[in-house]
GROMACS .gro file of C-alpha atoms in nm:
model
  125
    1MET     CA    1   0.000   0.000   0.000
    2LEU     CA    2   0.298   0.228   0.052
    3VAL     CA    3   0.374   0.210  -0.320
    4HIS     CA    4   0.022   0.330  -0.399
    5ALA     CA    5   0.056   0.616  -0.150
    6SER     CA    6   0.387   0.730  -0.300
    7TRP     CA    7   0.246   0.771  -0.651
    8PRO     CA    8   0.083   1.115  -0.594
    9VAL     CA    9   0.402   1.238  -0.426
   10SER     CA   10   0.611   1.141  -0.726
   11VAL     CA   11   0.371   1.298  -0.973
   12ALA     CA   12   0.345   1.615  -0.764
   13ALA     CA   13   0.723   1.654  -0.763
   14VAL     CA   14   0.744   1.603  -1.140
   15VAL     CA   15   0.454   1.837  -1.215
   16THR     CA   16   0.585   2.119  -1.001
   17ALA     CA   17   0.943   2.074  -1.123
   18THR     CA   18   0.837   2.096  -1.488
   19THR     CA   19   0.579   2.374  -1.460
   20ALA     CA   20   0.732   2.610  -1.206
   21PRO     CA   21   1.008   2.862  -1.276
   22GLN     CA   22   1.364   2.745  -1.237
   23GLY     CA   23   1.530   2.767  -0.900
   24ALA     CA   24   1.417   2.661  -0.556
   25ALA     CA   25   1.079   2.837  -0.587
   26TRP     CA   26   0.914   2.519  -0.721
   27LEU     CA   27   0.962   2.352  -0.382
   28GLY     CA   28   0.698   2.582  -0.238
   29ARG     CA   29   0.435   2.448  -0.481
   30VAL     CA   30   0.491   2.079  -0.398
   31PRO     CA   31   0.254   2.075  -0.095
   32GLU     CA   32  -0.018   2.254  -0.293
   33VAL     CA   33   0.001   2.014  -0.587
   34LEU     CA   34   0.038   1.715  -0.357
   35ALA     CA   35  -0.281   1.810  -0.171
   36ILE     CA   36  -0.475   1.818  -0.498
   37LEU     CA   37  -0.331   1.490  -0.624
   38ALA     CA   38  -0.352   1.301  -0.295
   39LEU     CA   39  -0.710   1.402  -0.210
   40PRO     CA   40  -0.878   1.126  -0.416
   41TYR     CA   41  -0.639   0.865  -0.273
   42ALA     CA   42  -0.717   0.973   0.083
   43ALA     CA   43  -1.090   0.974   0.011
   44TRP     CA   44  -1.068   0.627  -0.145
   45MET     CA   45  -0.880   0.490   0.156
   46LEU     CA   46  -1.135   0.640   0.397
   47VAL     CA   47  -1.427   0.498   0.200
   48SER     CA   48  -1.253   0.160   0.180
   49VAL     CA   49  -1.210   0.149   0.557
   50TRP     CA   50  -1.567   0.266   0.612
   51ILE     CA   51  -1.716  -0.010   0.395
   52ALA     CA   52  -1.460  -0.270   0.513
   53ALA     CA   53  -1.343  -0.346   0.160
   54ARG     CA   54  -1.110  -0.634   0.086
   55ARG     CA   55  -0.751  -0.572  -0.007
   56GLY     CA   56  -0.806  -0.657  -0.375
   57THR     CA   57  -1.087  -0.404  -0.399
   58ILE     CA   58  -0.877  -0.136  -0.230
   59VAL     CA   59  -0.583  -0.199  -0.462
   60GLY     CA   60  -0.815  -0.205  -0.764
   61GLY     CA   61  -0.946   0.139  -0.672
   62ALA     CA   62  -0.593   0.270  -0.625
   63VAL     CA   63  -0.490   0.132  -0.964
   64GLY     CA   64  -0.795   0.304  -1.115
   65LEU     CA   65  -0.678   0.630  -0.958
   66HIS     CA   66  -0.327   0.573  -1.095
   67LEU     CA   67  -0.463   0.528  -1.447
   68ASP     CA   68  -0.684   0.834  -1.409
   69LEU     CA   69  -0.387   1.041  -1.298
   70LEU     CA   70  -0.180   0.921  -1.594
   71VAL     CA   71  -0.458   0.996  -1.844
   72VAL     CA   72  -0.525   1.344  -1.707
   73CYS     CA   73  -0.152   1.428  -1.692
   74GLY     CA   74  -0.116   1.307  -2.051
   75LEU     CA   75  -0.411   1.517  -2.165
   76VAL     CA   76  -0.282   1.827  -1.989
   77ALA     CA   77   0.075   1.775  -2.113
   78SER     CA   78  -0.036   1.726  -2.473
   79SER     CA   79  -0.260   2.034  -2.480
   80ALA     CA   80  -0.129   2.379  -2.557
   81GLU     CA   81  -0.466   2.538  -2.481
   82SER     CA   82  -0.515   2.767  -2.185
   83HIS     CA   83  -0.786   2.542  -2.038
   84ALA     CA   84  -0.524   2.270  -1.980
   85ALA     CA   85  -0.441   2.446  -1.654
   86ASN     CA   86  -0.775   2.321  -1.525
   87GLY     CA   87  -0.660   1.960  -1.547
   88TRP     CA   88  -0.678   1.933  -1.170
   89LEU     CA   89  -1.053   1.995  -1.194
   90LEU     CA   90  -1.093   1.718  -1.449
   91TYR     CA   91  -0.885   1.490  -1.226
   92LEU     CA   92  -1.090   1.560  -0.912
   93PHE     CA   93  -1.419   1.497  -1.093
   94SER     CA   94  -1.304   1.182  -1.275
   95ALA     CA   95  -1.125   1.027  -0.975
   96PRO     CA   96  -1.433   0.880  -0.800
   97MET     CA   97  -1.546   0.709  -1.120
   98ALA     CA   98  -1.194   0.578  -1.186
   99ALA     CA   99  -1.163   0.440  -0.832
  100LEU     CA  100  -1.503   0.270  -0.853
  101ALA     CA  101  -1.424   0.127  -1.197
  102GLY     CA  102  -1.091  -0.008  -1.074
  103ALA     CA  103  -1.255  -0.159  -0.767
  104ALA     CA  104  -1.529  -0.317  -0.980
  105VAL     CA  105  -1.274  -0.472  -1.215
  106ALA     CA  106  -1.072  -0.605  -0.921
  107ARG     CA  107  -1.385  -0.750  -0.762
  108TRP     CA  108  -1.493  -0.908  -1.091
  109LEU     CA  109  -1.148  -1.066  -1.133
  110THR     CA  110  -1.161  -1.201  -0.778
  111VAL     CA  111  -1.509  -1.347  -0.821
  112SER     CA  112  -1.436  -1.497  -1.162
  113ARG     CA  113  -1.111  -1.651  -1.034
  114ALA     CA  114  -1.296  -1.799  -0.736
  115ALA     CA  115  -1.569  -1.934  -0.966
  116ALA     CA  116  -1.309  -2.091  -1.195
  117GLY     CA  117  -1.144  -2.253  -0.893
  118ALA     CA  118  -1.479  -2.388  -0.774
  119THR     CA  119  -1.554  -2.550  -1.111
  120THR     CA  120  -1.213  -2.718  -1.130
  121GLY     CA  121  -1.221  -2.835  -0.771
  122ARG     CA  122  -0.953  -2.595  -0.645
  123HIS     CA  123  -1.037  -2.349  -0.371
  124GLU     CA  124  -0.846  -2.033  -0.282
  125GLN     CA  125  -0.745  -1.966   0.072
   0.00000   0.00000   0.00000
């Protein structure tokens, strides 16, 4: 889970280092960008604890958030338009759907694997 938690930190450092002016001034923006990028992860972890989700479901939601972050960063990086600066807004609105989609895929994989084991006579522990 520590690997999943370190992803927003890494992206925040890269984003602020590439978008801020040269010098040490970009270090001041890291907490601001990190707060925006880590918010969906923190919300997903809180919801996961609240609903007592299984580890596979939690990891699936985190992977969905990772993919969402990559897609939004790619869209913002490839756009020269002025509205690309609002990528954080797109990220915050798409993050819940990405987390739920990732969790649903992880749950489906778990259930289908368990069903395949039940039909072949093997059971997972």
